[in-house]
Amino acid sequence: MAIDSSLSSSLGPAACEKDAKALQFIEEMTKNADPVQENVLAEILRRNADTEYLQRFQLCGATDRDTFKSKIPVITYEDLQPEIQRIANGDRSAILSAHPISEFLTSSGTSAGERKLMPTIQEELDRRQLLYSLLMPVMNLYVPGLDKGKGLYFLFVKSETKTPGGLLARPVLTSYYKSEHFKTRPYDPYMVYTSPNESILCSDSFQSMYTQMLCGLYLHNEVLRVGAVFASGLLRAIRFLQLNWEQLVQDISTGTLNPKITDPSVRECISHLHQPNPELAEFITKECSGGNWEGIISRIWPNTKYLDVIVTGAMAQYIPTLDYYSGGLPLACTMYASSECYFGINLNPMCKPSDVSYTIMPNMAYFEFLPHEPSSSGFTRDSPPCLVDLVDLEIGKEYELVITTYAGLCRYRVGDILRVSGFHNSAPQFNFVRRKNVLLSIDSDKTDEAELQKAVDNASQLLSEFNTSVVEYTSYADTKTIPGHYVIYWELLVKDPANSPSQEVLNQCCHAMEESLNSVYRQGRVADNSIGPLEIRVVKSGTFEELMDYAISRGASINQYKVPRCVNFTPIMELLDSRVVTAHFSPTLPNWTPERRR
Ligand code: AMP
């Protein structure tokens, strides 16, 4: 095929005029990363100059980097909580941003057990939309013909609440899917989804998943890519198929719709798409009934060219399972984003998961980087950190991301650790290393060491009447089951064997731990069904001493040895599992409602 030379960019030949513009934009941004960053900072400081927050630091109208860096402190969410609380309570004055706060985006990162509330402003939707609009032009460079079919994407909205002052609080993707940007997006042959908006926007997760799967099955031969936001979400869809294929097949065969689908707008929209198709029903029955799920994605959707899911960071644990269900289809990680800000895109999306690097788009916010030294816990006001600018980073080094956004976050520590893997033009590219302080994660939940400790403390109170205590513990994110679940290994000291805690009491300990975990975990258990019941495995006494002996035999220092609070190294897992005496599961769901506990 002859390519129009006007469509060529250093990234490669664009698939169409629209793509050419997007690639051109990426080139401009990455070539001019430093001036773009300078302008972004100046613009943010200019427009927010009169906000209460910036006034506090007496910039006196300065919009340059040096003044900014010398006067504005680097902060965390906790530092900003008083201001955020005031906004949540209804104070509409210009506290952080000169533009009105349009809503709060509820992060999966938590503070005191509740989702962090990230203020946002209306125009941020345009910025997010802009980043989304760059994804397909890049993908089209690597995978031709994506306009000849559809994408089967499992996309969901989550529940939303209002703050006491009346602002909406909801996850960023819920905000995006409910926006006009998404709902009334213009037709684009490269972005045709099998899921109707009505299904995506249905807040009942069963009805949403069922009808998205049904549409995906109907259009199975047209599907060219299958995806979800995170790997865990796509696996949940496969599990859903395993559990519900018979009902789905019945609907396809007869052209009826499962009576559990009660949402009128979903029923109405599906009824238009719905025709009896016994042949397709037979095909799906043949593929699903034998109990062999290996390669099921490519068997049911035979034209799938790749899976579009994030498998970097905590999601890397799902790569082998995705490979199993897809027969090894390529995994594309396309973007890196958060509730605070959308950061960047992967310019080589068909690369191996271990090679994924994200290029931060310098127009999205002002970015600074705190050199990450694993041994240092932080810094004090007396020894301010030296933050590095986007274009001054060193290849191979690790940094923590610090952002200044249009919505009013100033020098805010995101908590992500990134490693510079190279540059595209003058913009650095990053491997996502990890999120700081996350011990356990199954889906979007993030449990840190302090939360785990508190959960163990709370649960072990149930043991006190049995004169029993937890002497040591560690944990493991078990993703062999779908959904995955937390496993906590406990070594107990039972002082009175005649009165040791019963099976029932230990089950209740699992439940007590779940009750203590943060709201994202509990929402995953209750509303999203994305996390399975927590399990406690009681190990023989002396097991943790063996664990220490093992670590020392591998070179750990006796003096500095600390029990790892999370494990995933196979020999250690094998040791622990070989010492398990009893296993217990949480018998009931923990409490969760969309309302915040405080
Ligand atoms: P949230 O605050 O719930 O919006 O979650 C945002 C966080 O998810 C980021 O700060 C990262 O820790 C993680 N995340 C987002 N995108 C990616 C990605 N592509 N790879 C790895 N982790 C990611």
PDB file of C-alpha atoms and ligand atoms in Angstrom, residues 107-109 310 312-313 335-340 358 414 416 432 435 446, ligand 1:
ATOM      1  CA  SER A 107      -8.585   7.253  43.933  1.00  0.00           C
ATOM      2  CA  SER A 108      -7.906   3.612  44.640  1.00  0.00           C
ATOM      3  CA  GLY A 109      -5.141   4.916  46.873  1.00  0.00           C
ATOM      4  CA  ILE A 310      -2.562  -3.079  31.704  1.00  0.00           C
ATOM      5  CA  THR A 312       2.504  -3.561  34.336  1.00  0.00           C
ATOM      6  CA  GLY A 313       2.963  -2.921  38.054  1.00  0.00           C
ATOM      7  CA  MET A 335      -1.361   4.114  28.895  1.00  0.00           C
ATOM      8  CA  TYR A 336      -0.364   5.213  32.364  1.00  0.00           C
ATOM      9  CA  ALA A 337      -2.819   7.368  34.260  1.00  0.00           C
ATOM     10  CA  SER A 338      -4.286   8.157  37.657  1.00  0.00           C
ATOM     11  CA  SER A 339      -7.132  10.029  39.300  1.00  0.00           C
ATOM     12  CA  GLU A 340      -4.796  12.936  39.944  1.00  0.00           C
ATOM     13  CA  TYR A 358       5.458   4.987  29.136  1.00  0.00           C
ATOM     14  CA  VAL A 414       1.826  10.457  43.522  1.00  0.00           C
ATOM     15  CA  ASP A 416       4.640   5.767  41.988  1.00  0.00           C
ATOM     16  CA  PHE A 432       6.612   1.449  35.965  1.00  0.00           C
ATOM     17  CA  ARG A 435       3.694   1.895  43.828  1.00  0.00           C
ATOM     18  CA  LYS A 446      -3.768  -1.517  47.539  1.00  0.00           C
TER      19      LYS A 446
HETATM   20  P1  AMP B   1      -6.056   5.577  40.855  1.00  0.00           P
HETATM   21  O1  AMP B   1      -5.524   6.487  41.902  1.00  0.00           O
HETATM   22  O2  AMP B   1      -7.073   4.637  41.379  1.00  0.00           O
HETATM   23  O3  AMP B   1      -6.506   6.325  39.681  1.00  0.00           O
HETATM   24  O4  AMP B   1      -4.849   4.652  40.409  1.00  0.00           O
HETATM   25  C1  AMP B   1      -3.745   5.211  39.774  1.00  0.00           C
HETATM   26  C2  AMP B   1      -2.556   4.342  40.000  1.00  0.00           C
HETATM   27  O5  AMP B   1      -2.705   3.097  39.296  1.00  0.00           O
HETATM   28  C3  AMP B   1      -1.290   4.932  39.491  1.00  0.00           C
HETATM   29  O6  AMP B   1      -0.756   5.914  40.341  1.00  0.00           O
HETATM   30  C4  AMP B   1      -0.430   3.690  39.387  1.00  0.00           C
HETATM   31  O7  AMP B   1       0.058   3.302  40.654  1.00  0.00           O
HETATM   32  C5  AMP B   1      -1.442   2.636  38.893  1.00  0.00           C
HETATM   33  N1  AMP B   1      -1.377   2.582  37.424  1.00  0.00           N
HETATM   34  C6  AMP B   1      -2.062   3.311  36.537  1.00  0.00           C
HETATM   35  N2  AMP B   1      -1.714   3.008  35.276  1.00  0.00           N
HETATM   36  C7  AMP B   1      -0.761   2.060  35.376  1.00  0.00           C
HETATM   37  C8  AMP B   1       0.021   1.327  34.438  1.00  0.00           C
HETATM   38  N3  AMP B   1      -0.121   1.504  33.127  1.00  0.00           N
HETATM   39  N4  AMP B   1       0.912   0.437  34.916  1.00  0.00           N
HETATM   40  C9  AMP B   1       1.056   0.239  36.235  1.00  0.00           C
HETATM   41  N5  AMP B   1       0.354   0.879  37.166  1.00  0.00           N
HETATM   42  C10 AMP B   1      -0.539   1.783  36.749  1.00  0.00           C
END
